[in-house]
XYZ file of C-alpha atoms in Angstrom:
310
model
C 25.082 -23.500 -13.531
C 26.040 -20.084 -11.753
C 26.497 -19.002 -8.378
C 23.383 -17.988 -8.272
C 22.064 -21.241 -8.992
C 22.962 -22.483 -5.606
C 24.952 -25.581 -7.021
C 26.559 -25.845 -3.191
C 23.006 -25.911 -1.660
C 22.064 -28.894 -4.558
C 25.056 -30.799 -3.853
C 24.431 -30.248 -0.008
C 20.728 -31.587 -0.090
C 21.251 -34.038 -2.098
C 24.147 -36.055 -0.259
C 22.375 -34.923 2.854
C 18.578 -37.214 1.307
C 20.711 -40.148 0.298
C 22.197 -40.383 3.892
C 18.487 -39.791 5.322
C 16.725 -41.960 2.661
C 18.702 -45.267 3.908
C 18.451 -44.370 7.110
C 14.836 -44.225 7.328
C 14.325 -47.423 5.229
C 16.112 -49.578 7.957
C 14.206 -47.853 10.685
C 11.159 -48.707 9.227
C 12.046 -52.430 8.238
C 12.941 -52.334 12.049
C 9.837 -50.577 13.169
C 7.084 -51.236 10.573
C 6.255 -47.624 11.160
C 4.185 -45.944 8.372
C 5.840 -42.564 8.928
C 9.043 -43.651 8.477
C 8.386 -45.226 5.231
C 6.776 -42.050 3.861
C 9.585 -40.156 5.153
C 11.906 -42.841 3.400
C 10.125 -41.874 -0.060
C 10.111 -38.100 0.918
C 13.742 -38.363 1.095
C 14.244 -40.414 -1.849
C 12.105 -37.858 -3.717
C 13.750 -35.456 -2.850
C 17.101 -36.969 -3.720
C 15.569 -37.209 -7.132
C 14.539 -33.640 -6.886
C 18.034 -32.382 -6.718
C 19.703 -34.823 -9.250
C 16.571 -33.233 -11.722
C 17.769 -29.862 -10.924
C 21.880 -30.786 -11.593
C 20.794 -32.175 -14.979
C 18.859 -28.393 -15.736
C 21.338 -26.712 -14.520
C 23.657 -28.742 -16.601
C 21.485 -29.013 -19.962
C 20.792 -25.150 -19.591
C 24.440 -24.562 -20.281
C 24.206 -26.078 -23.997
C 25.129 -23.718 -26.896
C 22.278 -21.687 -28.764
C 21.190 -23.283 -32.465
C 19.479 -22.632 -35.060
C 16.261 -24.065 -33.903
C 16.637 -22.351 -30.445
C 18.355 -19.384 -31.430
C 17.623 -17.617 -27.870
C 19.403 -20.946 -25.758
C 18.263 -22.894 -23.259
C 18.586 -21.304 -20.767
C 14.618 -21.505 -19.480
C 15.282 -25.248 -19.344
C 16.182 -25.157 -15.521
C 12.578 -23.693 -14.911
C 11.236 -26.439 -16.652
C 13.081 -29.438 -14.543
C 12.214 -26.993 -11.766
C 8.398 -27.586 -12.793
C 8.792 -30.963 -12.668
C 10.012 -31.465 -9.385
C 7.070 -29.966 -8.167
C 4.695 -31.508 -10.160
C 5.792 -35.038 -10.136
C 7.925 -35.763 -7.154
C 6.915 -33.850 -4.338
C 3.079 -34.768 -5.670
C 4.609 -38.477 -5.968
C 5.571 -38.196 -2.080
C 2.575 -36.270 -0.935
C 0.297 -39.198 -2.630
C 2.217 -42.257 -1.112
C 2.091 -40.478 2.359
C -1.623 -39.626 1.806
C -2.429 -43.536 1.274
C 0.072 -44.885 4.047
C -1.682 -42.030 6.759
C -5.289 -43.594 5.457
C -3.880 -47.136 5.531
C -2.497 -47.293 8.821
C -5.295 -45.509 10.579
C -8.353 -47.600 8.929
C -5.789 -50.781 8.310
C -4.903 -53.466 11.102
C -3.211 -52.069 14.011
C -0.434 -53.686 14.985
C 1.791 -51.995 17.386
C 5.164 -50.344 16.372
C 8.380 -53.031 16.872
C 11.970 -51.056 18.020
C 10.969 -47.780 18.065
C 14.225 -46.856 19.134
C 15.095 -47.157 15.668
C 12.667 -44.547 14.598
C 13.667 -42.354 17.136
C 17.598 -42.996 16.806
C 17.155 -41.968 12.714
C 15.097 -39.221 13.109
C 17.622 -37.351 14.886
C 20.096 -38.379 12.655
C 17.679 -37.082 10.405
C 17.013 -33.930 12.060
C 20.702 -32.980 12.602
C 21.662 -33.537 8.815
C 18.569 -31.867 7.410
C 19.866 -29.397 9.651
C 23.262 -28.480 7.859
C 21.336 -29.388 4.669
C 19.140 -26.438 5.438
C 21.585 -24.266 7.335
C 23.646 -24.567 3.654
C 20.316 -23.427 1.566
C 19.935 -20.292 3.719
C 23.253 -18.778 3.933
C 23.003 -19.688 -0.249
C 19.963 -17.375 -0.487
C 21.360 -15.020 1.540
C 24.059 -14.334 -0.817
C 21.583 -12.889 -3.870
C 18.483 -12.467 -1.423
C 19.541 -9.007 -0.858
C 16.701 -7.144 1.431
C 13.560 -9.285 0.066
C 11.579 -11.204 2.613
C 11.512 -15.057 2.446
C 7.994 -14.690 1.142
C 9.355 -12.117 -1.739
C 12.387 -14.501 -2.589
C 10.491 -17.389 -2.864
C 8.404 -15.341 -4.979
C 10.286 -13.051 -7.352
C 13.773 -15.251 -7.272
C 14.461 -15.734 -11.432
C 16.624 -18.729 -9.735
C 14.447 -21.728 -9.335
C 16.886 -23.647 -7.740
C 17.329 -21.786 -4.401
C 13.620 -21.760 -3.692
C 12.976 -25.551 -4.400
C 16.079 -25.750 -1.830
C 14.996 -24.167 0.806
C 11.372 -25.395 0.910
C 12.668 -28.640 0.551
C 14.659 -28.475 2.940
C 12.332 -26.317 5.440
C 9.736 -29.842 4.631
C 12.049 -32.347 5.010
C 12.414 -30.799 8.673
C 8.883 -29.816 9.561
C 7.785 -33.034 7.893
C 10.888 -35.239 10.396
C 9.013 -33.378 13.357
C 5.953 -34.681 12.544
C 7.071 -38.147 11.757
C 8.830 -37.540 15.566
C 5.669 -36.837 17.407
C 3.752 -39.273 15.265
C 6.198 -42.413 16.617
C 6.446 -40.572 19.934
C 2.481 -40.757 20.237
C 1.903 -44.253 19.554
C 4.942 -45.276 21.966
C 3.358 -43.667 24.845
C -0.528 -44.477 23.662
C 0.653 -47.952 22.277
C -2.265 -46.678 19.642
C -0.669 -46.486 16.081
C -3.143 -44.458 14.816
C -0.702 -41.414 15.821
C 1.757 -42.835 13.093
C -1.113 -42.949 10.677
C -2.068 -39.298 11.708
C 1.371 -38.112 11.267
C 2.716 -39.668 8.049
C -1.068 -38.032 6.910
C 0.681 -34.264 8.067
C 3.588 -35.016 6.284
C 1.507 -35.880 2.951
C -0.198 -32.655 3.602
C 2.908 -30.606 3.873
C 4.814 -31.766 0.801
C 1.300 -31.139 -1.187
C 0.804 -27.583 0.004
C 5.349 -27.169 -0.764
C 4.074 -28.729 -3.977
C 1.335 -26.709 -5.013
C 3.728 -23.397 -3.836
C 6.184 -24.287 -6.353
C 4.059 -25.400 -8.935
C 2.433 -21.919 -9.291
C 5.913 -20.101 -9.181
C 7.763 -22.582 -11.326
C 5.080 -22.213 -14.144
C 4.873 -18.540 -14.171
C 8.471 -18.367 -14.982
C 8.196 -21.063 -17.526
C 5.173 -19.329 -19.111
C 7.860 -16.334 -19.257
C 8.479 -13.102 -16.534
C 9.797 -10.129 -17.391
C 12.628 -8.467 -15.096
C 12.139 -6.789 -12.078
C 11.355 -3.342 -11.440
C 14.785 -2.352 -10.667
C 16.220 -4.096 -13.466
C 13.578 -2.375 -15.641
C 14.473 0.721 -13.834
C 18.304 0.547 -14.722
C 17.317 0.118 -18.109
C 14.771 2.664 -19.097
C 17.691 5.123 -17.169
C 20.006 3.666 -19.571
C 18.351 4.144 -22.899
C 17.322 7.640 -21.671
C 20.514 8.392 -20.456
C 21.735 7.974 -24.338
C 22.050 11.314 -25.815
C 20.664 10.177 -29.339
C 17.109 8.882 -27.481
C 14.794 11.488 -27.142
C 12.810 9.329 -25.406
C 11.759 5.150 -24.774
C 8.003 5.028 -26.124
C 7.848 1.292 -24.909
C 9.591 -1.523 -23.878
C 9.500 -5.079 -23.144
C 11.405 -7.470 -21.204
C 11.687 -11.658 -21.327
C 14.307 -13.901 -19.044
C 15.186 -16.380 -21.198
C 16.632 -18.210 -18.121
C 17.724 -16.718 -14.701
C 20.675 -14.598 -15.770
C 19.915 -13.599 -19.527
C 17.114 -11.134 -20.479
C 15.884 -10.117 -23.181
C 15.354 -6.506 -23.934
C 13.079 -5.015 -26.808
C 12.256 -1.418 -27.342
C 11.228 1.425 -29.310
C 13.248 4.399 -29.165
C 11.864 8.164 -30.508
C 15.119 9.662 -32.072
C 15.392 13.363 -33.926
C 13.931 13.713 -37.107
C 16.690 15.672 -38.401
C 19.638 12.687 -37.385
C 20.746 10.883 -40.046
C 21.433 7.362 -40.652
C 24.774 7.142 -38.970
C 23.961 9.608 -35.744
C 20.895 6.903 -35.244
C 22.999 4.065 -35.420
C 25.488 5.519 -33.356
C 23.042 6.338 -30.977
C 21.643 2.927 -30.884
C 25.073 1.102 -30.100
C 25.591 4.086 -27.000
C 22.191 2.633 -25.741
C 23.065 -1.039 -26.243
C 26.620 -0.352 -24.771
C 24.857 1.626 -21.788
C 22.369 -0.924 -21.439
C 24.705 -3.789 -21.002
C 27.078 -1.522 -18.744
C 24.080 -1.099 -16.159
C 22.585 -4.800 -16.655
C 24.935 -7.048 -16.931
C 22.465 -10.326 -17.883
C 20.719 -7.580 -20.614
C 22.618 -10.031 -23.288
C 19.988 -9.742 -26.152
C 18.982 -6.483 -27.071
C 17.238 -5.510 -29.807
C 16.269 -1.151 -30.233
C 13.729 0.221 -32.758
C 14.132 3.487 -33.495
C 11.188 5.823 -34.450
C 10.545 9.313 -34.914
C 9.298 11.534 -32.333
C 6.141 12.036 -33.521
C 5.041 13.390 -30.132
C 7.613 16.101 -30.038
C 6.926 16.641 -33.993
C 2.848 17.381 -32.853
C 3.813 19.744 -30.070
C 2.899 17.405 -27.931
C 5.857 17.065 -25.782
């Protein structure tokens, strides 16, 4: 995986959940509180969220064949899918049932919340760096986007699912907080069961975010405006291309595209001037857009220019 896959920010998260995950467990054998076992499984969820993103990451890396001649490169999107789909709906579900158990369930009063309150902070602080480590990643290839445009456009999926992990693993320890806090002070549980019901609501909305971005660029998306931008100046640019009469673009994973397009050359160029021409455009291309690594031109006449048209 690249850079720009945000293998640091992975790495990061991931020993940063483990810590958390056993953490919270022992708080909540402690405490019997139902937001800290939700938050246990959030964290353990998202554990498994970032070892399913290493493995992409890593399988994405395998050498083209025969039978997928364009690589494999798409395959991070697709364990990016996944961790939306499954896991974070797998944690928003078991918080969901443990919210609507502990409110209509028995209520017994919480035992040692010190515990709870001890690992939360823990919690809080190492989510913290977790986070801290996801933003300054972004940061690096964000360039002037938004958040909301990153999150968004990024042809990375890994960075996203970082950072909104990471921004609901700490929104979601807050509410756990004032959930435990409540029922101290009210000695009524039913705060717990309120807040482990927030946190199930928070990693379903996270879930349904990355769903919808995570499928559009497995379904395929073409580059970005700039990118598309650089190339069109590219081709035109080529003094063989009389003009681009239309092109498409694919990523076949976050730094390879695809580039197909039909170019209107001179009637009177022969053979060799045209294929010249085409390798200056290829050569240009790849000059201005780096990850432009399959390329295929089409030339045509100019019929337009032939009509009078042009």
């Amino acid at each position: 995986m690249s850079a720009g896959g945000g293998t640091r920010a992975i790495i990061a998260a991931l020993a940063a959940n483990l810590a958390i995950a056993a953490a919270k467990f022992v708080a909540f054998l402690f405490t019997g509180s139902s937001s800290m076992i939700a938050e246990s499984v959030h964290s353990v969820a998202d554990s498994g969220n970032q070892a399913l993103l290493l493995l992409g990451g890593k399988r994405a890396q395998r050498a083209r064949t025969s039978e997928h001649p364009f690589g494999y490169g798409r395959e991070r999107y697709f364990y990016a899918f996944v961790v939306a789909v499954v896991l974070f709906t797998i944690g928003s579900v078991f918080s969901l049932y443990e919210g609507w158990h502990k409110i209509n369930g028995p209520h017994e009063e919480l035992t040692s919340p010190v515990w709870a309150f001890s690992v939360l902070i823990f919690a809080i602080i190492a989510e913290g760096f977790s986070f801290r480590t996801a933003i300054k990643e972004s940061n690096a290839v964000r360039g002037n986007q938004s958040w909301v445009q990153f999150i968004r456009r990024s042809k990375s999926p890994e960075l996203p699912v970082i950072v909104l992990e990471d921004l609901g693993a700490l929104v979601g320890l807050v509410l756990a907080l004032f959930g435990v806090t409540m029922a101290v002070i009210t000695k009524n549980v039913v705060w717990d069961g309120i807040g482990t019901l927030a946190i199930g609501i928070l990693l379903g909305v996270i879930a349904i975010v990355l769903a919808v971005e995570t499928k559009s660029l497995l379904i395929g998306e073409g580059a970005g405006p700039e990118i598309e931008k650089q190339i069109l100046g590219a081709l035109e640019s080529t003094p063989e291309v009389s003009r681009v009469i239309h092109m498409r673009t694919l990523h076949l994973g976050p730094e390879e595209i695809l580039v197909a397009a039909k170019i209107a050359v001179d009637h009177d160029d022969t053979a060799t001037e045209v294929a010249r021409g085409i390798n200056e455009a290829e050569r240009r291309i790849r000059e201005a857009v780096p990850i432009a690594r399959v390329i295929y031109l089409e030339p045509d006449l100019d019929r337009a220019k032939i009509n009078g048209t042009v």
